Tab-separated table of C-alpha atoms in Angstrom:
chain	number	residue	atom	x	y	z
A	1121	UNK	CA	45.284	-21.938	35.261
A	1122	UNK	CA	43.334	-19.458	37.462
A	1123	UNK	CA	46.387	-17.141	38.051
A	1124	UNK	CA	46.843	-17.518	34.150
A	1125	UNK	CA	43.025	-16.234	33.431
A	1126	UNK	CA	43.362	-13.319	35.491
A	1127	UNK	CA	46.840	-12.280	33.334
A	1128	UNK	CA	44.938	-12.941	30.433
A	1129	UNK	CA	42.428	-10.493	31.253
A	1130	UNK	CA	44.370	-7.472	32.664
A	1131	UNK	CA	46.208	-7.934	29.523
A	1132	UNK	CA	43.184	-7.976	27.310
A	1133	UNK	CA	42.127	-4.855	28.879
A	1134	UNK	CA	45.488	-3.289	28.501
A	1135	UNK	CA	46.169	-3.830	25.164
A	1136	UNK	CA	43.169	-3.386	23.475
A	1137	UNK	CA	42.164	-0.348	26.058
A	1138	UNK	CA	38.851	-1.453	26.917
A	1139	UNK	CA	37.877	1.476	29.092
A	1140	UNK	CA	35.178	1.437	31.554
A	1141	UNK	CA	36.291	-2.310	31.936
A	1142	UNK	CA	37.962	-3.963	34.959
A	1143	UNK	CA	39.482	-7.809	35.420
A	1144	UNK	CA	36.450	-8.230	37.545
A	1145	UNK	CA	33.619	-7.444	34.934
A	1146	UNK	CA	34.950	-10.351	32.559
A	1147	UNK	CA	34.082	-13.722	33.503
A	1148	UNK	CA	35.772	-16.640	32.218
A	1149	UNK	CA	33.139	-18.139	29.788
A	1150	UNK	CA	32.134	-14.502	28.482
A	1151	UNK	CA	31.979	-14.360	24.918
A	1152	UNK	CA	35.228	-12.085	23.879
A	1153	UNK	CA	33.356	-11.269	20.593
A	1154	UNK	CA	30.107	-10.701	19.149
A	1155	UNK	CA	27.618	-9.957	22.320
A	1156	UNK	CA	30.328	-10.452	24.793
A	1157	UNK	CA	33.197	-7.845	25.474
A	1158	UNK	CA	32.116	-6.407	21.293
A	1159	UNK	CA	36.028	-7.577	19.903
A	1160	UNK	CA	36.196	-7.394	16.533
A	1161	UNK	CA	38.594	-7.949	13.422
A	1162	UNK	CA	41.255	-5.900	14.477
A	1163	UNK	CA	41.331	-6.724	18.611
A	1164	UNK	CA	41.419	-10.243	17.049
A	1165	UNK	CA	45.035	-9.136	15.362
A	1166	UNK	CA	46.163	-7.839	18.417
A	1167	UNK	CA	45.569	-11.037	20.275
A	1168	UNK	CA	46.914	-12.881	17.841
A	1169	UNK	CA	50.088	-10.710	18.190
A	1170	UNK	CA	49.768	-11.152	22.271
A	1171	UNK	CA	49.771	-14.949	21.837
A	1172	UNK	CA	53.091	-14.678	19.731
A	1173	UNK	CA	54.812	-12.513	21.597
A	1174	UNK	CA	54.078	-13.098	25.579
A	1175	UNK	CA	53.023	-17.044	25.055
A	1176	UNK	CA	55.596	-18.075	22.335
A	1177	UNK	CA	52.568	-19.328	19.937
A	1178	UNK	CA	51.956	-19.066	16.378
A	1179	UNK	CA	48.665	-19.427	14.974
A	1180	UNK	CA	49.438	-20.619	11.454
A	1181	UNK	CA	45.535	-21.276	10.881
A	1182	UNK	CA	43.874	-18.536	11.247
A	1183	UNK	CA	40.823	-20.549	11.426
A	1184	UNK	CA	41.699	-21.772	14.858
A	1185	UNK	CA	41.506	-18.517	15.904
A	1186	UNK	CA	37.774	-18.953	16.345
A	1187	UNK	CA	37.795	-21.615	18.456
A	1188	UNK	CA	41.074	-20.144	20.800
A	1189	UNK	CA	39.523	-16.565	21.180
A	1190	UNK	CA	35.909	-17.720	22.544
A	1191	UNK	CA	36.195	-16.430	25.961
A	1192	UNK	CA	38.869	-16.711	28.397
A	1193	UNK	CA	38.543	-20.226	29.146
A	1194	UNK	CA	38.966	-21.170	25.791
A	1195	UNK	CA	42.284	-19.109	25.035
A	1196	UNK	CA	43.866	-19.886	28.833
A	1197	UNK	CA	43.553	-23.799	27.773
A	1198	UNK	CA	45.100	-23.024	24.306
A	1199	UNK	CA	48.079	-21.581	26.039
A	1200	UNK	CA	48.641	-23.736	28.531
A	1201	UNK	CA	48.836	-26.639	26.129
A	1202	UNK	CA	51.197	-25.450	23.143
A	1203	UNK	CA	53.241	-22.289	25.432
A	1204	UNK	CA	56.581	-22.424	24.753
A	1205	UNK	CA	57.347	-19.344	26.846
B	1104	UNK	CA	32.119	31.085	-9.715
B	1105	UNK	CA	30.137	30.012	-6.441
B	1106	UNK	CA	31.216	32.008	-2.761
B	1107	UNK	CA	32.704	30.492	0.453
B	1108	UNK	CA	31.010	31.019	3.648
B	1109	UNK	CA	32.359	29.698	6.591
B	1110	UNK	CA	28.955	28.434	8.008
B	1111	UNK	CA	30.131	26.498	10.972
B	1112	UNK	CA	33.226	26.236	13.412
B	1113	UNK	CA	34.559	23.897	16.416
B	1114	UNK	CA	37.913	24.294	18.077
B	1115	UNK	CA	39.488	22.015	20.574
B	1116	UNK	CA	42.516	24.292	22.101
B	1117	UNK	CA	44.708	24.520	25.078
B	1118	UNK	CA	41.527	27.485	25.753
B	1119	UNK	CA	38.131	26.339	26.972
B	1120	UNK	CA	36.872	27.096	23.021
B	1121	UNK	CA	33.932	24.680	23.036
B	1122	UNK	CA	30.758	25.630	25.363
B	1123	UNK	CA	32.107	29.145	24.750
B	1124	UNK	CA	31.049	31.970	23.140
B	1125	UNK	CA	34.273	33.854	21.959
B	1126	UNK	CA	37.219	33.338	24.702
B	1127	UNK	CA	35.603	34.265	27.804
B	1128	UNK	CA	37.098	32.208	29.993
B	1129	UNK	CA	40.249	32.252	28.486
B	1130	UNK	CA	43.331	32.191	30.069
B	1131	UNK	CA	47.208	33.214	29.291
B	1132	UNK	CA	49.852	30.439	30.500
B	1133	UNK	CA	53.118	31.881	30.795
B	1134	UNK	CA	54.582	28.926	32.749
B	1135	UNK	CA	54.164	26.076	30.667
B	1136	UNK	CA	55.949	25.788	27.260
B	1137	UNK	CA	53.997	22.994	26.304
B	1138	UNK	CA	50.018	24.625	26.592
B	1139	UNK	CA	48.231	21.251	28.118
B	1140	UNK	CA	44.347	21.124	26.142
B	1141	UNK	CA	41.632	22.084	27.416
B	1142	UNK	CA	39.820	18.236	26.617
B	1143	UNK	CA	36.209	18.103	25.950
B	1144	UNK	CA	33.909	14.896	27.594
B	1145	UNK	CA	34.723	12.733	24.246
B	1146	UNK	CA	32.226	10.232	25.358
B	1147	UNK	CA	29.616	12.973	24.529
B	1148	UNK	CA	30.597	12.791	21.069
B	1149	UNK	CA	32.186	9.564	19.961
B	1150	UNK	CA	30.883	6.017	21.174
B	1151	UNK	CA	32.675	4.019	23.901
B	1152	UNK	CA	33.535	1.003	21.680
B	1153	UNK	CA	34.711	3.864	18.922
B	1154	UNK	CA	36.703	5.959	21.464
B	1155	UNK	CA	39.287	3.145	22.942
B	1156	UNK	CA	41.404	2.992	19.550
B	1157	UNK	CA	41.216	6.678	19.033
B	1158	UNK	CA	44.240	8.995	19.461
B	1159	UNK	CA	44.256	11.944	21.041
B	1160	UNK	CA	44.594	14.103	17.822
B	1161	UNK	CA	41.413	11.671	15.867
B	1162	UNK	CA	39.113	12.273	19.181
B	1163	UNK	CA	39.760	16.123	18.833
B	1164	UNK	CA	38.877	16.228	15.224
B	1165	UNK	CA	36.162	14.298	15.184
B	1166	UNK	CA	34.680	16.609	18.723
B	1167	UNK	CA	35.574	19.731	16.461
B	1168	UNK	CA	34.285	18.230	13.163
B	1169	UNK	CA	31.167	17.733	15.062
B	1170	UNK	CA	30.615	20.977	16.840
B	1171	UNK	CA	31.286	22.557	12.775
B	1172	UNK	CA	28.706	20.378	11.643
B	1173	UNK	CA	26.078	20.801	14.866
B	1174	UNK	CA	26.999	24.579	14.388
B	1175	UNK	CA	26.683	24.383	10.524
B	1176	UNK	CA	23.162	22.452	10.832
B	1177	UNK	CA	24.441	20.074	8.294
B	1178	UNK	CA	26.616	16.204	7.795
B	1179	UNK	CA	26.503	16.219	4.258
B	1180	UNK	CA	29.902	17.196	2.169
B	1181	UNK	CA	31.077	17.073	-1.408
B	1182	UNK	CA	34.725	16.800	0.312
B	1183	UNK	CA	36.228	16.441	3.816
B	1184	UNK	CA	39.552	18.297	3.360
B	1185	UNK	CA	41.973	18.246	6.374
B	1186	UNK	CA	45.670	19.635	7.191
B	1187	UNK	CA	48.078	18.227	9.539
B	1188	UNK	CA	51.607	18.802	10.182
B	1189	UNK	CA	52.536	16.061	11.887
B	1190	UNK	CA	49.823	13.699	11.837
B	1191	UNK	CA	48.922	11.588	14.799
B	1192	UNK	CA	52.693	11.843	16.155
B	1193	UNK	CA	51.718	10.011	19.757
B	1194	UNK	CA	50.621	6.534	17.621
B	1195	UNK	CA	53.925	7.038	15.013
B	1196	UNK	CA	56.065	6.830	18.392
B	1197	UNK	CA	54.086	4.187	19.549
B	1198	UNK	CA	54.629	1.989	16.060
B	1199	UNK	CA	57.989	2.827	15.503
B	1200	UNK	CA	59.278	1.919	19.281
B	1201	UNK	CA	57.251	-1.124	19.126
B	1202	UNK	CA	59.083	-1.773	15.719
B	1203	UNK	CA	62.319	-1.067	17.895
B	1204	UNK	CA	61.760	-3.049	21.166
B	1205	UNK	CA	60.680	-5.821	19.159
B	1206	UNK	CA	63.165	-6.496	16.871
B	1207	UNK	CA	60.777	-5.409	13.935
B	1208	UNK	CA	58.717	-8.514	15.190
B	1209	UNK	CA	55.135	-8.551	16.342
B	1210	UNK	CA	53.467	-5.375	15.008
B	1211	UNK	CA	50.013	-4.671	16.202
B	1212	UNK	CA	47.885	-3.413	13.765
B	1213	UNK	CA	46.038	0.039	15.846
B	1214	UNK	CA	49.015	2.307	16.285
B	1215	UNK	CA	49.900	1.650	12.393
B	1216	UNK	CA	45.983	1.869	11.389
B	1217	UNK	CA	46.489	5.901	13.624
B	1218	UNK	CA	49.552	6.694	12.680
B	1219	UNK	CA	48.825	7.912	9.812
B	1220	UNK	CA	48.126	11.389	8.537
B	1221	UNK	CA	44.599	11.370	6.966
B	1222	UNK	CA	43.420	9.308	10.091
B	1223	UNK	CA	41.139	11.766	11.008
B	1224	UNK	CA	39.975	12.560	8.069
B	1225	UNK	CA	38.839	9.102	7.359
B	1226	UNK	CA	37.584	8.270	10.659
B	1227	UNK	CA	35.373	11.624	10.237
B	1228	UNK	CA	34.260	10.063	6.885
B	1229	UNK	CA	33.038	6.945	8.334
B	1230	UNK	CA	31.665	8.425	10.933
B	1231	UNK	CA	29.443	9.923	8.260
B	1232	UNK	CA	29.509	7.547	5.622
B	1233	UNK	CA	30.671	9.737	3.569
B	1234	UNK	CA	32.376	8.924	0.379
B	1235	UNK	CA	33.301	12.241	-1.423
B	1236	UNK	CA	36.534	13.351	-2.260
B	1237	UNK	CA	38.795	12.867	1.568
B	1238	UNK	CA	41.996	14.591	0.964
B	1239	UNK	CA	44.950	15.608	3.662
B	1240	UNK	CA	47.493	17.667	3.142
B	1241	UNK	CA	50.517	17.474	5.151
B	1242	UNK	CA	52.693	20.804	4.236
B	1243	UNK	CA	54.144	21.650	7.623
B	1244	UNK	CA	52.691	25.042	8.226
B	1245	UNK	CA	50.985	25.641	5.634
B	1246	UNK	CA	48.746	22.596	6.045
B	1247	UNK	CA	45.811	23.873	6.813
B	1248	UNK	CA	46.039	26.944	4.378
B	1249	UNK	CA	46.235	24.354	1.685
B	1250	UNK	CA	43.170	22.662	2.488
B	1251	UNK	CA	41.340	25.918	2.469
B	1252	UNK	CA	42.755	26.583	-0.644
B	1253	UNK	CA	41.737	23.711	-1.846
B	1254	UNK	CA	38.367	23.671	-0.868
B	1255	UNK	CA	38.133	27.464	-2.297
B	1256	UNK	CA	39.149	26.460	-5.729
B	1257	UNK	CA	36.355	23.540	-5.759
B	1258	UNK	CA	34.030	26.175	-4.903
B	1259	UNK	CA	35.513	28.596	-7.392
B	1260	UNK	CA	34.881	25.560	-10.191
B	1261	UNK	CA	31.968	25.403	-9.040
B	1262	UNK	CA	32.590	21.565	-7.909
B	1263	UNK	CA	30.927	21.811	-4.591
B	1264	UNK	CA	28.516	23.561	-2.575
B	1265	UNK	CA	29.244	22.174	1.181
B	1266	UNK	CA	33.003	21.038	2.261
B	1267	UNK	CA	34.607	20.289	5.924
B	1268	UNK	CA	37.725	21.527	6.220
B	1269	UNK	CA	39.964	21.109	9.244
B	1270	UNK	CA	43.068	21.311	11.063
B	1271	UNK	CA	45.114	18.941	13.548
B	1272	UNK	CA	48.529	18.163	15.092
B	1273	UNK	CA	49.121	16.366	18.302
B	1274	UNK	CA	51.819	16.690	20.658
B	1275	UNK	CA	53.020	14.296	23.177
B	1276	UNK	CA	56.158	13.946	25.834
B	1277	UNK	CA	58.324	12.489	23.484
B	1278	UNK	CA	58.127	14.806	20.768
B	1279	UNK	CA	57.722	17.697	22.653
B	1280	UNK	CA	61.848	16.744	24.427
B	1281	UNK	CA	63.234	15.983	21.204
B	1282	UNK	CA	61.848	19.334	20.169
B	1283	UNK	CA	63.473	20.553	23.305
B	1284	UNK	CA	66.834	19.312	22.413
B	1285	UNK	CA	66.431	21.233	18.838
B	1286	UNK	CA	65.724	24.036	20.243
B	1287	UNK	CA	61.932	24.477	18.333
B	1288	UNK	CA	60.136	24.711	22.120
B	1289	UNK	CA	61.827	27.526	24.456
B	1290	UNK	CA	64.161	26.189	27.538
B	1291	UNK	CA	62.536	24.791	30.748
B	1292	UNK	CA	63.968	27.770	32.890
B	1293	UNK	CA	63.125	30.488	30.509
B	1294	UNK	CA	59.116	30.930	32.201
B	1295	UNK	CA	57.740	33.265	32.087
B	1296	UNK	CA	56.754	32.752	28.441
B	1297	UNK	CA	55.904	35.798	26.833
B	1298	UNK	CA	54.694	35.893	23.134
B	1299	UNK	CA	54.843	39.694	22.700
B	1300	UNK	CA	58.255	41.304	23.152
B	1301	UNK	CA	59.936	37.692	23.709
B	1302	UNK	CA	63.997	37.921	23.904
B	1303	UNK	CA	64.505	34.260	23.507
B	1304	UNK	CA	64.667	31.181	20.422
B	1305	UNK	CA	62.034	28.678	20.060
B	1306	UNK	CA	58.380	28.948	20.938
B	1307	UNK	CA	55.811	27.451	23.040
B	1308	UNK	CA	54.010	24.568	21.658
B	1309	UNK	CA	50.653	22.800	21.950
B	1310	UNK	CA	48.633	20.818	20.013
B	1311	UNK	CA	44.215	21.133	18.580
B	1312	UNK	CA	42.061	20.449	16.472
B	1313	UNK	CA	39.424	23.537	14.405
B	1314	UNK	CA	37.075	22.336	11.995
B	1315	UNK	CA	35.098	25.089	9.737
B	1316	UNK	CA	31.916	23.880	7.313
B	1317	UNK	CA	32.470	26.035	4.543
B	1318	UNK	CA	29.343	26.242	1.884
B	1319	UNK	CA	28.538	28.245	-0.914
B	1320	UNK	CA	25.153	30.061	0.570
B	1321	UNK	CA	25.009	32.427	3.080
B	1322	UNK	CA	23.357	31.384	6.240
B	1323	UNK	CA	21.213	33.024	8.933
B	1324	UNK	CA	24.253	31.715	10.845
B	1325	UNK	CA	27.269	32.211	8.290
B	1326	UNK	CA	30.159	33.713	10.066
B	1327	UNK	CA	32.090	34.936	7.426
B	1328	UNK	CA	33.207	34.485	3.638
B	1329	UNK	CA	36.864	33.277	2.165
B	1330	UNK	CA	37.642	36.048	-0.285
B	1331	UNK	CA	40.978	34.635	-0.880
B	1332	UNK	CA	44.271	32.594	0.233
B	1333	UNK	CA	47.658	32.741	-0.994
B	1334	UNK	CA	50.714	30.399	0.344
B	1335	UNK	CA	54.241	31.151	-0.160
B	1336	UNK	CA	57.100	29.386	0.707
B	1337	UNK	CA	59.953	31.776	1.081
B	1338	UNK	CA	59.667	35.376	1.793
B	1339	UNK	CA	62.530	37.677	3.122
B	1340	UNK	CA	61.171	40.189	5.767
B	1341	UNK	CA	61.566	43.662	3.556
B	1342	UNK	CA	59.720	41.548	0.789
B	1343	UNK	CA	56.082	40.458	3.140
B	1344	UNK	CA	54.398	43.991	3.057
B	1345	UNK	CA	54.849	44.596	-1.005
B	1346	UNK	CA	53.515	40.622	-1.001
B	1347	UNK	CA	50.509	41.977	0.970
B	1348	UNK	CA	49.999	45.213	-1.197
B	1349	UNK	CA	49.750	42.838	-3.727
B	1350	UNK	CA	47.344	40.329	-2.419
B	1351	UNK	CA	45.048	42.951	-1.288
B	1352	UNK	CA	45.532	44.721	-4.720
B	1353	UNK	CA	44.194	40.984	-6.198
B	1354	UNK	CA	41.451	41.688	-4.659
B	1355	UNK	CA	41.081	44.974	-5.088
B	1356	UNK	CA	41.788	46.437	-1.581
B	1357	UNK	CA	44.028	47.908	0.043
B	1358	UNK	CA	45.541	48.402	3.421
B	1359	UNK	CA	43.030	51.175	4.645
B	1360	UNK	CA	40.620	48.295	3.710
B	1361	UNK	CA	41.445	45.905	6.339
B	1362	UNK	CA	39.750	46.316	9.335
B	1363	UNK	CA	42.050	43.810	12.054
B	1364	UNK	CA	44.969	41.853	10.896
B	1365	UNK	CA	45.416	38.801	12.223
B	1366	UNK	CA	49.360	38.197	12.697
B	1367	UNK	CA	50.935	34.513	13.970
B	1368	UNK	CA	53.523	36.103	16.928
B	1369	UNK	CA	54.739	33.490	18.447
B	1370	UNK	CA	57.752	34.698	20.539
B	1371	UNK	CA	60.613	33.147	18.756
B	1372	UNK	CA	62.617	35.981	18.490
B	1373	UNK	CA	64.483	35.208	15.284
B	1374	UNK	CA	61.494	35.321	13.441
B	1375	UNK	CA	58.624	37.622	14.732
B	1376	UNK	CA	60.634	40.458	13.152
B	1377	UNK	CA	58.204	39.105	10.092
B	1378	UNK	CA	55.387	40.250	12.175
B	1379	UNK	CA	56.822	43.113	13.941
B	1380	UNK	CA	58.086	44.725	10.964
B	1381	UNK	CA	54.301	44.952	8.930
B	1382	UNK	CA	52.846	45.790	12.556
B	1383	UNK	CA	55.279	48.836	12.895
B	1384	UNK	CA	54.696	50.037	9.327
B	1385	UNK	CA	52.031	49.816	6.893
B	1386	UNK	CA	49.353	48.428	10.294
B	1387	UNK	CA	50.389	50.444	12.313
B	1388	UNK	CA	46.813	52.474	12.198
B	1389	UNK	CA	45.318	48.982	12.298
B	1390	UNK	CA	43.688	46.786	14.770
B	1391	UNK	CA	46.422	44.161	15.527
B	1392	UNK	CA	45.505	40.800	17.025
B	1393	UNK	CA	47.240	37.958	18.097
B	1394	UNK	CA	46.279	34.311	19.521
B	1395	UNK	CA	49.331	32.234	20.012
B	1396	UNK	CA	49.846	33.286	23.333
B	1397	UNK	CA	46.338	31.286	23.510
B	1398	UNK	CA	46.321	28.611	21.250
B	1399	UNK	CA	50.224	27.944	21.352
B	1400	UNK	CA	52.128	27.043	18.296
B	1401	UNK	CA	52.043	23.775	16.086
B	1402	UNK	CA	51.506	23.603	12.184
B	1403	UNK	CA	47.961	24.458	11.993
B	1404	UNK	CA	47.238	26.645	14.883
B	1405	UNK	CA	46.422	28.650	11.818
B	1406	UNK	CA	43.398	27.142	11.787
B	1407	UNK	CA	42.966	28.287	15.370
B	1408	UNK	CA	43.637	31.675	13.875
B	1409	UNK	CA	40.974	31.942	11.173
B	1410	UNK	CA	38.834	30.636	14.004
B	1411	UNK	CA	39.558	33.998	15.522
B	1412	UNK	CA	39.103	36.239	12.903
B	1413	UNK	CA	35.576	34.311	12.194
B	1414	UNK	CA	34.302	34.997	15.470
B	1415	UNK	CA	35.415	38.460	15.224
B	1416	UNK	CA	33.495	39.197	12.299
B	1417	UNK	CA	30.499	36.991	13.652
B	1418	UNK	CA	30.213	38.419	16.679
B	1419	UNK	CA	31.970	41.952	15.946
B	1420	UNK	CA	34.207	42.245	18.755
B	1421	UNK	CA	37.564	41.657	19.645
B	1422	UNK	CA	38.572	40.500	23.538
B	1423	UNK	CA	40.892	42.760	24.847
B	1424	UNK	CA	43.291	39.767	25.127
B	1425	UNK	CA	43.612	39.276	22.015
B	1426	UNK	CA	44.616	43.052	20.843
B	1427	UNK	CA	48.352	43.770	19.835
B	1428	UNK	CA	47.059	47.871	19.548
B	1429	UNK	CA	44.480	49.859	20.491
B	1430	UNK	CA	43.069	50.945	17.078
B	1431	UNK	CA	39.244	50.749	17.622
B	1432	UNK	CA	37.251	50.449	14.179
B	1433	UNK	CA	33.203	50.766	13.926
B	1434	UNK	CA	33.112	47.642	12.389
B	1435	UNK	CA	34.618	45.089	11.378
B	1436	UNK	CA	34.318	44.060	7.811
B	1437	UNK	CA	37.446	43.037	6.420
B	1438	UNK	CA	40.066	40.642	7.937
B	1439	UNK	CA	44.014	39.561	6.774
B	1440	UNK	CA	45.582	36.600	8.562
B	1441	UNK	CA	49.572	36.822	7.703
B	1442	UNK	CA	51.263	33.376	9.248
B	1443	UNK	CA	54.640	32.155	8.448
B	1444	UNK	CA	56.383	29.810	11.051
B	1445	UNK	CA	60.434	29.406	11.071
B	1446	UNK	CA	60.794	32.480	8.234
B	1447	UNK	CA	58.823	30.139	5.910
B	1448	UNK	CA	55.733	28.929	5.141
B	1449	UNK	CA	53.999	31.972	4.488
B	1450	UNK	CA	50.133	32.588	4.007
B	1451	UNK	CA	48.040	35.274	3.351
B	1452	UNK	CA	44.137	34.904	4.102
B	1453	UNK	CA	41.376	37.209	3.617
B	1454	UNK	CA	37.721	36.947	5.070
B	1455	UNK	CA	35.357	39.593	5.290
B	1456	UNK	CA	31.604	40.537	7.078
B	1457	UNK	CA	28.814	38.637	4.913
């Protein structure tokens, strides 16, 4: 789960090229919108995308997408329960 | 019938043309035939959570947009008009190999949201929340002449008093080899790259961004005023100087009348016999400048070009490394820009002292 955080948040960084930010600044329980890291509408497309494509998981209810993109913890517990890649 | 002034300019170039006066510390690249930019600090100009889904070719117009405006003293427009040839051509790679490696599966929405060609033009419009008329036009080189022409006519109908018009391409790796291969950007081993005098196809290429706030009252500031534009598609070389005869004729002048003409040389042999041919005849007692050696070439270095021949009426010089001739005038009051790129795509502009 740990090594599966960091991943998460190199890959965060990388895709939605948060500059100025390294795998260090973002801790697990950081909010990934709103106050936190600043995400908004779009960066929450592109994860959704991520999820699809590196994790195997399609979020069918975009309403869950609140709950799964909270912070890191949130979305590295999603994906390690319903991966299937 | 209201007058256009050009009240404001910014230029991002492979030249150091921002904290600059006029070309100072400007440089000629001969071994490159892809002229890298010369990049501003963008974080000066556009905010850190704005910047990261930015291309390179939005981040240059909105840093040139804003120097116009800073320059111009004013962010309020009837119209943001801009002109791209290629649009933001590092984000369409980006979309459509994504599309590829994929398997036309899991899209991400940024590259698509920048790929396209009024990208800039928006972005600049919500920078300013600005909701006039936003057009692009996207007529290979002629791109930017058309949005000048544009904006002209709405003065002309007296639709508008203020209007930002600009011009940007991109270049990246990718497009610049595949240009390569065609044979549009001169060979690898062909350095050095001369502009004047070149023996060889294809040019050298680069990429910028040159934003003008053009408004119908003459400013403490104004540099100079649009008298007139004309775009052509297809002109045989014995046909440009009776096109120009005429154009100055339009407008009641003639070739005595123009003070410095502005020509696009860009060393590809097969077709800066369009230049040469007007330089060795009816200019040849004129002031003769040129810039691409400068700015390189890409559809609206144009723009680059009237950026040139606004400074030189603003400031009333010409840098010696810009000069084709040696035909020293008083003053200069009138200016004609001639550009065609490929043997097409001709345009004819005219400014002149305010």
């Amino acid at each position: 789960m740990e090594a599966l955080k960091q991943e998460l948040k190199a890959k965060i960084i990388e895709v939605l090229n948060l500059e100025d930010i390294n795998v260090a600044d973002v801790k697990d329980d950081d909010a990934l919108f709103g106050d936190g890291l600043g995400l908004d509408s779009i960066d929450a497309l592109e994860l959704i995308v991520m999820l699809d494509k590196d994790y195997g998981i399609k979020l069918v209810d975009p309403k869950e997408g609140k709950n799964i993109f909270q912070s890191i913890e949130t979305m590295a517990a999603y994906i390690t329960a319903n991966r299937t890649k | 019938m209201r007058k256009t002034y050009i009240n404001g300019v910014g230029c991002i170039s492979a030249q150091k043309t921002f904290d600059t006066i006029f070309l100072e510390e400007a440089i000629i690249n001969e071994t490159a035939n892809v002229l890298p930019l010369e990049i501003p600090v963008y974080k000066d100009f556009i905010s850190p959570t704005a910047i990261r889904r930015m291309a390179k070719g939005v981040k240059n117009g909105i840093v040139a947009s804003a120097l116009a405006m800073k320059e111009a003293n004013t962010e309020t427009f009837d119209a943001i008009i801009t002109g791209t040839g290629m649009g933001c051509i590092d984000d369409s790679d980006k979309f459509l190999r994504a599309l590829i490696d994929n398997n036309e599966e899991f899209l991400t929405p940024t590259s698509f949201i920048q790929s396209t060609h009024n990208t800039v033009g928006s972005q600049i419009a919500l920078g300013l929340q600005c909701k006039a008329y936003n057009f692009t036009y996207v007529n290979g080189s002629v791109s930017f002449e058309s949005a000048l022409l544009d904006a002209k006519l709405q003065f002309d109908e007296n639709e508008a008093s203020s209007i930002l018009i600009g011009g940007i391409d991109e270049m990246n790796d990718y497009t610049a080899s595949l240009f390569k291969l065609a044979g549009f950007i001169k060979q690898d081993n062909e350095s050095p790259y001369k502009v004047l005098n070149s023996t060889t196809k294809g040019v050298v290429y680069s990429e910028g961004a040159t934003f003008f706030v053009l408004e119908d009252k003459k400013q403490d500031h104004s540099y100079a005023e649009v008298l007139d534009i004309e775009i052509i598609n297809k002109l045989q070389v014995n046909e440009v100087e009776a096109k120009i005869i005429d154009f100055l004729k339009s407008n009641s002048l003639q070739i005595s009348d123009i003070d410095a003409v502005i020509l696009g040389f860009n060393g590809d042999v097969e077709t800066d016999v369009f230049y040469r041919k007007i330089a060795e005849n009816c200019f040849k007692n004129t002031q003769q400048v040129y810039y691409k050696h400068l700015s390189g070439e890409y559809n609206t270095a144009s723009a680059f070009g009237l950026w040139v021949g606004a400074k030189i009426i603003k400031t009333q010089q010409i840098p010696e490394i810009l000069k084709v001739n040696s035909v020293e005038k008083p003053d200069y009051k009138t200016i004609l820009l001639y550009n065609q790129y490929k043997g097409i795509d001709h345009s004819f502009t005219l400014i002149s002292k305010c």
